Short mmCIF file of C-alpha atoms and ligand atoms in Angstrom, two decimals:
data_model
loop_
_atom_site.label_atom_id
_atom_site.label_comp_id
_atom_site.label_asym_id
_atom_site.label_seq_id
_atom_site.Cartn_x
_atom_site.Cartn_y
_atom_site.Cartn_z
CA UNK P 159 0.00 0.00 0.00
CA UNK P 160 1.20 3.48 -0.76
CA UNK P 161 0.25 6.96 -1.80
CA UNK P 162 0.99 8.15 -5.34
CA UNK P 163 2.19 11.71 -5.76
CA UNK P 164 2.54 13.40 -9.15
CA UNK P 165 4.28 16.77 -9.37
CA UNK P 166 4.33 18.91 -12.49
CA UNK P 167 4.17 15.96 -14.89
CA UNK P 168 4.48 16.86 -18.59
CA UNK P 169 4.49 14.38 -21.43
CA UNK P 170 5.21 15.07 -25.08
CA UNK P 171 4.84 12.70 -28.01
CA UNK P 172 7.19 14.45 -30.41
CA UNK P 173 5.86 18.00 -30.68
CA UNK P 174 2.41 17.22 -29.31
CA UNK P 175 1.82 17.56 -25.59
CA UNK P 176 -0.35 14.80 -24.08
CA UNK P 177 -0.05 15.85 -20.39
CA UNK P 178 0.15 19.43 -19.12
CA UNK P 179 1.63 20.08 -15.68
CA UNK P 180 -0.28 17.34 -13.88
CA UNK P 181 0.02 17.48 -10.09
CA UNK P 182 -2.01 15.14 -7.95
CA UNK P 183 -2.03 13.17 -4.71
CA UNK P 184 -3.70 9.76 -4.62
CA UNK P 185 -3.82 8.80 -0.98
CA UNK P 186 -2.89 5.45 0.51
CA UNK P 187 -5.83 3.05 0.16
CA UNK P 188 -7.83 5.40 -2.02
CA UNK P 189 -9.91 4.34 -5.04
CA UNK P 190 -9.10 7.11 -7.51
CA UNK P 191 -10.74 7.34 -10.94
CA UNK P 192 -9.32 9.22 -13.92
CA UNK P 193 -12.24 10.15 -16.15
CA UNK P 194 -12.63 12.19 -19.31
CA UNK P 195 -13.46 11.90 -23.00
CA UNK P 196 -11.47 9.74 -25.39
CA UNK P 197 -8.02 11.18 -26.09
CA UNK P 198 -7.84 13.37 -22.96
CA UNK P 199 -4.72 11.61 -21.66
CA UNK P 200 -6.10 9.08 -19.15
CA UNK P 201 -4.12 6.11 -20.44
CA UNK P 202 -0.99 8.22 -20.93
CA UNK P 203 -1.18 9.33 -17.30
CA UNK P 204 -1.79 5.80 -16.01
CA UNK P 205 0.97 4.33 -18.19
CA UNK P 206 3.32 7.04 -16.95
CA UNK P 207 2.63 5.96 -13.37
CA UNK P 208 3.22 2.33 -14.39
CA UNK P 209 6.48 3.27 -16.09
CA UNK P 210 5.27 2.13 -19.53
CA UNK P 211 5.72 5.72 -20.77
CA UNK P 212 8.66 8.02 -20.00
CA UNK P 213 7.54 11.40 -18.77
CA UNK P 214 9.16 14.48 -20.30
CA UNK P 215 9.40 16.39 -17.01
CA UNK P 216 8.08 16.33 -13.46
CA UNK P 217 8.20 13.59 -10.84
CA UNK P 218 6.17 10.55 -9.85
CA UNK P 219 6.56 9.18 -6.32
CA UNK P 220 5.03 5.97 -4.98
CA UNK P 221 5.07 5.46 -1.23
CA UNK P 222 7.41 8.44 -0.86
CA UNK P 223 9.99 7.02 -3.30
CA UNK P 224 10.76 8.84 -6.56
CA UNK P 225 10.09 6.25 -9.26
CA UNK P 226 10.12 8.67 -12.22
CA UNK P 227 13.09 6.97 -13.89
CA UNK P 228 12.54 3.39 -12.67
CA UNK P 229 11.57 0.44 -14.88
CA UNK P 230 7.95 -0.76 -14.54
CA UNK P 231 9.09 -3.90 -12.71
CA UNK P 232 10.81 -1.79 -10.03
CA UNK P 233 7.77 0.37 -9.26
CA UNK P 234 5.75 -2.20 -7.34
CA UNK P 235 2.58 -1.62 -9.34
CA UNK P 236 0.31 -4.03 -11.22
CA UNK P 237 -1.74 -3.05 -14.23
CA UNK P 238 -4.96 -4.55 -15.60
CA UNK P 239 -5.89 -3.73 -19.19
CA UNK P 240 -9.12 -3.69 -21.18
CA UNK P 241 -7.84 -6.57 -23.29
CA UNK P 242 -7.32 -9.26 -20.68
CA UNK P 243 -4.06 -10.36 -22.32
CA UNK P 244 -4.26 -13.88 -20.88
CA UNK P 245 -2.08 -16.70 -22.23
CA UNK P 246 -4.59 -18.88 -24.12
CA UNK P 247 -2.60 -22.12 -23.79
CA UNK P 248 -2.29 -21.80 -20.00
CA UNK P 249 -4.88 -22.63 -17.35
CA UNK P 250 -6.21 -20.00 -14.96
CA UNK P 251 -3.74 -21.22 -12.33
CA UNK P 252 -0.80 -21.08 -14.76
CA UNK P 253 -1.82 -17.61 -15.94
CA UNK P 254 -1.75 -16.33 -12.38
CA UNK P 255 1.45 -18.23 -11.63
CA UNK P 256 3.44 -17.13 -14.67
CA UNK P 257 4.78 -13.79 -13.44
CA UNK P 258 5.76 -15.22 -10.07
CA UNK P 259 7.44 -18.23 -11.67
CA UNK P 260 9.67 -16.16 -13.96
CA UNK P 261 10.57 -14.01 -10.97
CA UNK P 262 11.59 -17.12 -9.00
CA UNK P 263 9.09 -16.82 -6.17
CA UNK P 264 9.28 -19.91 -3.88
CA UNK P 265 6.71 -22.56 -4.93
CA UNK P 266 4.90 -22.57 -1.56
CA UNK P 267 4.51 -18.80 -1.70
CA UNK P 268 3.16 -19.00 -5.26
CA UNK P 269 0.58 -21.60 -4.25
CA UNK P 270 -0.55 -19.55 -1.28
CA UNK P 271 -0.94 -16.36 -3.33
CA UNK P 272 -2.89 -18.13 -6.09
CA UNK P 273 -5.20 -19.75 -3.53
CA UNK P 274 -5.83 -16.40 -1.86
CA UNK P 275 -6.51 -14.58 -5.16
CA UNK P 276 -8.79 -17.38 -6.35
CA UNK P 277 -10.73 -17.17 -3.10
CA UNK P 278 -11.15 -13.38 -3.23
CA UNK P 279 -12.19 -13.51 -6.90
CA UNK P 280 -14.32 -16.66 -6.59
CA UNK P 281 -12.23 -18.39 -9.22
CA UNK P 282 -11.61 -21.58 -7.25
CA UNK P 283 -13.81 -23.80 -9.48
CA UNK P 284 -12.03 -22.62 -12.62
CA UNK P 285 -8.34 -22.92 -11.74
CA UNK P 286 -7.72 -25.76 -14.18
CA UNK P 287 -9.65 -24.26 -17.09
CA UNK P 288 -8.17 -22.44 -20.05
CA UNK P 289 -9.35 -18.91 -20.94
CA UNK P 290 -11.35 -20.13 -23.96
CA UNK P 291 -13.65 -21.95 -21.55
CA UNK P 292 -14.37 -18.91 -19.39
CA UNK P 293 -16.92 -16.11 -19.72
CA UNK P 294 -15.77 -12.53 -20.32
CA UNK P 295 -16.29 -11.66 -16.69
CA UNK P 296 -14.29 -14.69 -15.52
CA UNK P 297 -11.43 -13.79 -17.88
CA UNK P 298 -11.33 -10.28 -16.51
CA UNK P 299 -11.23 -11.74 -12.98
CA UNK P 300 -8.22 -13.86 -13.97
CA UNK P 301 -6.50 -10.73 -15.30
CA UNK P 302 -7.20 -9.06 -11.95
CA UNK P 303 -5.97 -12.21 -10.16
CA UNK P 304 -2.67 -11.89 -11.97
CA UNK P 305 -2.37 -8.41 -10.49
CA UNK P 306 -3.40 -9.52 -6.99
CA UNK P 307 -0.76 -12.27 -6.71
CA UNK P 308 1.94 -9.65 -7.23
CA UNK P 309 0.73 -7.98 -4.03
CA UNK P 310 1.56 -4.57 -5.51
CA UNK P 311 1.61 -1.24 -3.70
CA UNK P 312 -0.73 0.20 -6.31
CA UNK P 313 -3.27 -1.35 -8.70
CA UNK P 314 -3.70 0.38 -12.06
CA UNK P 315 -6.78 -0.37 -14.18
CA UNK P 316 -7.21 0.91 -17.73
CA UNK P 317 -10.90 0.63 -18.76
CA UNK P 318 -11.00 -2.99 -17.52
CA UNK P 319 -14.76 -3.40 -17.96
CA UNK P 320 -15.20 -1.90 -21.44
CA UNK P 321 -15.34 -5.28 -23.18
CA UNK P 322 -18.13 -6.63 -20.99
CA UNK P 323 -21.86 -6.38 -21.63
CA UNK P 324 -23.88 -3.86 -19.63
CA UNK P 325 -25.19 -6.24 -16.98
CA UNK P 326 -21.81 -7.83 -16.35
CA UNK P 327 -20.21 -4.39 -16.14
CA UNK P 328 -22.51 -3.46 -13.27
CA UNK P 329 -21.73 -6.75 -11.52
CA UNK P 330 -17.96 -6.35 -11.98
CA UNK P 331 -18.20 -2.78 -10.72
CA UNK P 332 -19.65 -4.06 -7.46
CA UNK P 333 -17.02 -6.83 -7.31
CA UNK P 334 -14.18 -4.36 -7.82
CA UNK P 335 -15.51 -2.17 -5.03
CA UNK P 336 -15.68 -5.22 -2.74
CA UNK P 337 -12.14 -6.13 -3.79
CA UNK P 338 -10.94 -2.65 -2.95
CA UNK P 339 -12.46 -2.94 0.52
CA UNK P 340 -11.02 -6.44 1.04
CA UNK P 341 -7.47 -5.47 -0.01
CA UNK P 342 -7.52 -1.85 1.28
CA UNK P 343 -5.13 -1.20 -1.58
CA UNK P 344 -4.46 2.01 -3.48
CA UNK P 345 -6.25 1.71 -6.81
CA UNK P 346 -6.23 4.00 -9.82
CA UNK P 347 -8.94 3.28 -12.35
CA UNK P 348 -9.28 4.83 -15.82
CA UNK P 349 -12.64 5.11 -17.55
CA UNK P 350 -14.45 7.33 -20.05
CA UNK P 351 -17.71 6.41 -18.31
CA UNK P 352 -18.84 8.98 -15.78
CA UNK P 353 -21.25 6.47 -14.21
CA UNK P 354 -18.33 4.18 -13.33
CA UNK P 355 -16.47 7.19 -11.95
CA UNK P 356 -19.40 8.35 -9.83
CA UNK P 357 -20.24 4.92 -8.46
CA UNK P 358 -16.75 3.61 -7.72
CA UNK P 359 -14.49 6.50 -6.81
CA UNK P 360 -13.41 7.95 -3.50
CA UNK P 361 -11.75 10.63 -5.58
CA UNK P 362 -12.44 11.57 -9.20
CA UNK P 363 -9.88 13.30 -11.41
CA UNK P 364 -11.53 14.86 -14.46
CA UNK P 365 -9.11 15.25 -17.37
CA UNK P 366 -9.65 17.43 -20.41
CA UNK P 367 -7.08 17.90 -23.15
CA UNK P 368 -4.24 16.53 -21.01
CA UNK P 369 -4.99 18.87 -18.10
CA UNK P 370 -6.66 18.24 -14.77
CA UNK P 371 -9.99 20.02 -14.91
CA UNK P 372 -11.05 19.21 -11.33
CA UNK P 373 -10.32 16.77 -8.49
CA UNK P 374 -12.89 15.88 -5.88
CA UNK P 375 -15.27 13.40 -4.29
CA UNK P 376 -18.10 12.33 -6.64
CA UNK P 377 -20.79 14.44 -4.96
CA UNK P 378 -18.45 17.46 -4.78
CA UNK P 379 -18.12 17.38 -8.55
CA UNK P 380 -21.86 16.86 -8.92
CA UNK P 381 -22.84 19.76 -6.68
CA UNK P 382 -19.88 22.08 -7.21
CA UNK P 383 -18.41 21.56 -10.68
CA UNK P 384 -15.52 23.99 -11.20
CA UNK P 385 -16.27 24.48 -14.87
CA UNK P 386 -18.87 24.08 -17.55
CA UNK P 387 -16.86 21.11 -18.83
CA UNK P 388 -17.13 19.20 -15.53
CA UNK P 389 -20.76 20.29 -15.09
CA UNK P 390 -21.62 18.83 -18.48
CA UNK P 391 -19.51 15.68 -18.08
CA UNK P 392 -20.56 14.52 -14.60
CA UNK P 393 -24.21 13.49 -14.26
CA UNK P 394 -26.55 11.67 -16.65
CA UNK P 395 -28.51 12.88 -18.48
CA UNK P 396 -26.17 15.86 -18.70
CA UNK P 397 -26.79 19.25 -17.14
CA UNK P 398 -28.89 21.68 -19.19
CA UNK P 399 -27.36 25.02 -20.16
CA UNK P 400 -29.35 28.18 -20.81
CA UNK P 401 -27.81 31.25 -22.46
CA UNK P 402 -28.75 34.21 -20.26
CA UNK P 403 -28.27 37.95 -20.13
CA UNK P 404 -27.59 39.66 -16.85
CA UNK P 405 -28.36 43.15 -15.74
CA UNK P 406 -28.14 44.67 -12.26
CA UNK P 407 -27.16 41.23 -10.89
CA UNK P 408 -30.29 39.52 -12.27
CA UNK P 409 -30.23 36.86 -14.99
CA UNK P 410 -32.94 36.38 -17.55
CA UNK P 411 -33.60 33.98 -20.39
CA UNK P 412 -35.69 35.15 -23.37
CA UNK P 413 -37.14 37.91 -21.20
CA UNK P 414 -38.05 35.62 -18.28
CA UNK P 415 -36.33 36.50 -14.98
CA UNK P 416 -34.38 33.63 -13.38
CA UNK P 417 -33.07 35.33 -10.25
CA UNK P 418 -29.71 36.63 -9.11
CA UNK P 419 -26.50 35.71 -10.93
CA UNK P 420 -22.91 36.95 -10.46
CA UNK P 421 -21.39 39.61 -12.71
CA UNK P 422 -20.14 38.03 -15.94
CA UNK P 423 -22.63 35.14 -16.04
CA UNK P 424 -23.39 34.12 -19.65
CA UNK P 425 -24.94 30.71 -19.01
CA UNK P 426 -26.97 29.08 -16.27
CA UNK P 427 -26.90 25.33 -15.79
CA UNK P 428 -29.49 23.10 -14.15
CA UNK P 429 -29.71 19.32 -13.99
CA UNK P 430 -32.71 17.42 -15.41
CA UNK P 431 -33.49 16.07 -11.92
CA UNK P 432 -33.55 19.54 -10.37
CA UNK P 433 -36.23 21.09 -12.56
CA UNK P 434 -39.76 21.24 -11.13
CA UNK P 435 -42.64 20.39 -13.48
CA UNK P 436 -45.60 22.79 -13.28
CA UNK P 437 -48.76 23.38 -15.25
CA UNK P 438 -48.27 25.71 -18.24
CA UNK P 439 -48.15 29.33 -17.12
CA UNK P 440 -46.58 28.52 -13.73
CA UNK P 441 -42.89 28.34 -12.86
CA UNK P 442 -40.10 30.43 -14.44
CA UNK P 443 -40.34 29.22 -18.01
CA UNK P 444 -42.86 27.79 -20.43
CA UNK P 445 -41.77 24.90 -22.63
CA UNK P 446 -43.18 22.43 -25.13
CA UNK P 447 -42.49 18.71 -24.85
CA UNK P 448 -40.81 17.43 -28.03
CA UNK P 449 -40.15 13.85 -26.96
CA UNK P 450 -40.64 11.55 -24.00
CA UNK P 451 -38.21 8.80 -23.11
CA UNK P 452 -39.61 6.38 -20.54
CA UNK P 453 -37.14 4.30 -18.56
CA UNK P 454 -39.48 2.78 -15.98
CA UNK P 455 -39.09 4.58 -12.68
CA UNK P 456 -38.20 7.81 -14.46
CA UNK P 457 -39.10 9.42 -17.75
CA UNK P 458 -37.10 12.14 -19.48
CA UNK P 459 -38.90 14.91 -21.29
CA UNK P 460 -36.99 16.63 -24.07
CA UNK P 461 -38.50 20.11 -24.13
CA UNK P 462 -38.25 23.15 -26.43
CA UNK P 463 -37.82 26.67 -25.20
CA UNK P 464 -37.70 29.94 -27.11
CA UNK P 465 -34.66 30.52 -29.33
CA UNK P 466 -33.90 26.92 -30.37
CA UNK P 467 -32.92 26.06 -26.80
CA UNK P 468 -33.71 22.54 -25.64
CA UNK P 469 -33.60 21.01 -22.17
CA UNK P 470 -34.08 17.60 -20.60
CA UNK P 471 -36.40 17.37 -17.60
CA UNK P 472 -36.86 14.36 -15.34
CA UNK P 473 -40.45 13.27 -14.70
CA UNK P 474 -42.13 10.29 -13.03
CA UNK P 475 -42.01 7.12 -15.14
CA UNK P 476 -45.78 7.04 -15.54
CA UNK P 477 -46.17 10.68 -16.55
CA UNK P 478 -48.76 11.24 -19.27
CA UNK P 479 -46.98 14.34 -20.60
CA UNK P 480 -45.87 13.71 -24.15
CA UNK P 481 -45.12 15.30 -27.51
CA UNK P 482 -46.85 18.68 -27.90
CA UNK P 483 -47.72 19.24 -24.22
CA UNK P 484 -47.16 22.76 -22.86
CA UNK P 485 -45.58 22.79 -19.41
CA UNK P 486 -44.13 25.19 -16.88
CA UNK P 487 -40.60 24.72 -15.55
CA UNK P 488 -39.58 25.73 -12.07
CA UNK P 489 -35.87 26.51 -11.78
CA UNK P 490 -35.05 26.84 -8.12
CA UNK P 491 -32.18 29.35 -7.57
CA UNK P 492 -30.59 26.86 -5.16
CA UNK P 493 -30.13 24.43 -8.05
CA UNK P 494 -28.66 26.80 -10.62
CA UNK P 495 -24.99 26.97 -11.64
CA UNK P 496 -23.63 30.17 -13.18
CA UNK P 497 -20.87 30.07 -15.80
CA UNK P 498 -18.62 32.77 -17.27
CA UNK P 499 -17.80 33.14 -20.97
CA UNK P 500 -14.49 31.27 -20.46
CA UNK P 501 -16.33 28.25 -18.97
CA UNK P 502 -15.42 28.89 -15.32
CA UNK P 503 -18.10 28.36 -12.69
CA UNK P 504 -19.01 31.63 -10.98
CA UNK P 505 -21.55 30.18 -8.55
CA UNK P 506 -23.23 26.87 -7.73
CA UNK P 507 -26.60 26.69 -6.01
CA UNK P 508 -26.46 30.38 -5.20
CA UNK P 509 -23.01 30.22 -3.56
CA UNK P 510 -20.00 31.79 -5.27
CA UNK P 511 -17.60 29.16 -6.61
N1 ADP W 774 2.25 6.45 -28.58
C1 ADP W 774 1.71 7.64 -28.91
N2 ADP W 774 2.26 8.42 -29.86
C2 ADP W 774 1.75 9.63 -30.17
N3 ADP W 774 0.64 10.15 -29.59
C3 ADP W 774 0.03 9.41 -28.67
C4 ADP W 774 0.53 8.12 -28.27
N4 ADP W 774 -0.29 7.62 -27.31
C5 ADP W 774 -1.25 8.57 -27.13
N5 ADP W 774 -1.05 9.63 -27.93
C6 ADP W 774 -1.88 10.85 -27.95
O1 ADP W 774 -1.97 11.39 -26.65
C7 ADP W 774 -3.28 11.84 -26.38
C8 ADP W 774 -3.84 11.13 -25.16
O2 ADP W 774 -4.05 9.76 -25.48
P1 ADP W 774 -4.54 8.71 -24.41
O3 ADP W 774 -3.78 8.88 -23.15
O4 ADP W 774 -4.51 7.37 -25.04
O5 ADP W 774 -6.07 9.17 -24.18
P2 ADP W 774 -7.27 8.42 -23.43
O6 ADP W 774 -6.74 7.21 -22.74
O7 ADP W 774 -7.80 9.45 -22.48
O8 ADP W 774 -8.28 8.10 -24.49
C9 ADP W 774 -4.08 11.62 -27.64
O9 ADP W 774 -4.10 12.81 -28.37
C10 ADP W 774 -3.30 10.54 -28.36
O10 ADP W 774 -3.50 10.63 -29.74
MG1 MG W 775 -7.23 5.17 -22.98
#
């Protein structure tokens, strides 16, 4: 177990910069998730921690030791990839054993570690099977088992669940959380899926264009996003944004007053689940339902407002509101986020950012 500390990490591929001055502390035992859109530098950052990429400048320390220039095998980390990368001709047991065998671990120790990993991952019935005779979820558990037997200071996961179907992904998410509790290990997990980030993380690191956009606990990012980017990325369906004009500290949209907003506010954001549904003529805004998407417990109304603006509003699953209905929307000031022209958050829920 160990903390991971990054200080001023820059990474160039030739002339193009993939990581910009990344500084970050992942605490001992923490489950930290790097999240962001494809190409934002998540894998580059994770691979830099693993030692699979050389960083251009800055330092990476694991457990207080500067590992910036050390080979991957000397960093005491274990990485699990999206592609399970199992040896097809080896059994589950041999796959888990392989790394320890080549590193001359004593046979008794190897046996003990395999037994322990198989127990934690519920792989005991499958130890003598080959990967071809396992399900996708079981293969991913073997890949994780290979990491566990190394007893690393830090586990690194790069989109490990992306190849699994939706149901299995949810199940593996729960299993990984249980594994984290059982091992109390430091884990860094990369995903482009904000739902995985929200559900699994102690700490989320949102990356955008190779830069850290914000670091925080899931509900911190949900309630107090530091930027329009984070506000739009965290939460599903995504936050709605309304272009507003402000005068004398009051914001308005298409002539309708929406309450106080800080100087410089050009957009207000509100989440679909924070909008109150009212009869037409009540609330702050009037809208027309364009489309209803029913999920069961919830329904989402896609509504039209003046000026080509659209919003998504959460409703009860059995709502009868549908295409063409006129409705009122109640935007409580306590639920509004105010954004400046450069994308910075000026206030969240009425409080200055
Ligand atoms: N080996 C490489 N050579 C050149 N550019 C790379 C290499 N690996 C990644 N990149 C670039 O670095 C950026 C970040 O990539 P990556 O870390 O893989 O993003 P993510 O994992 O968030 O999708 C991208 O613009 C990508 O094209
Ligand atoms: Mg990646």
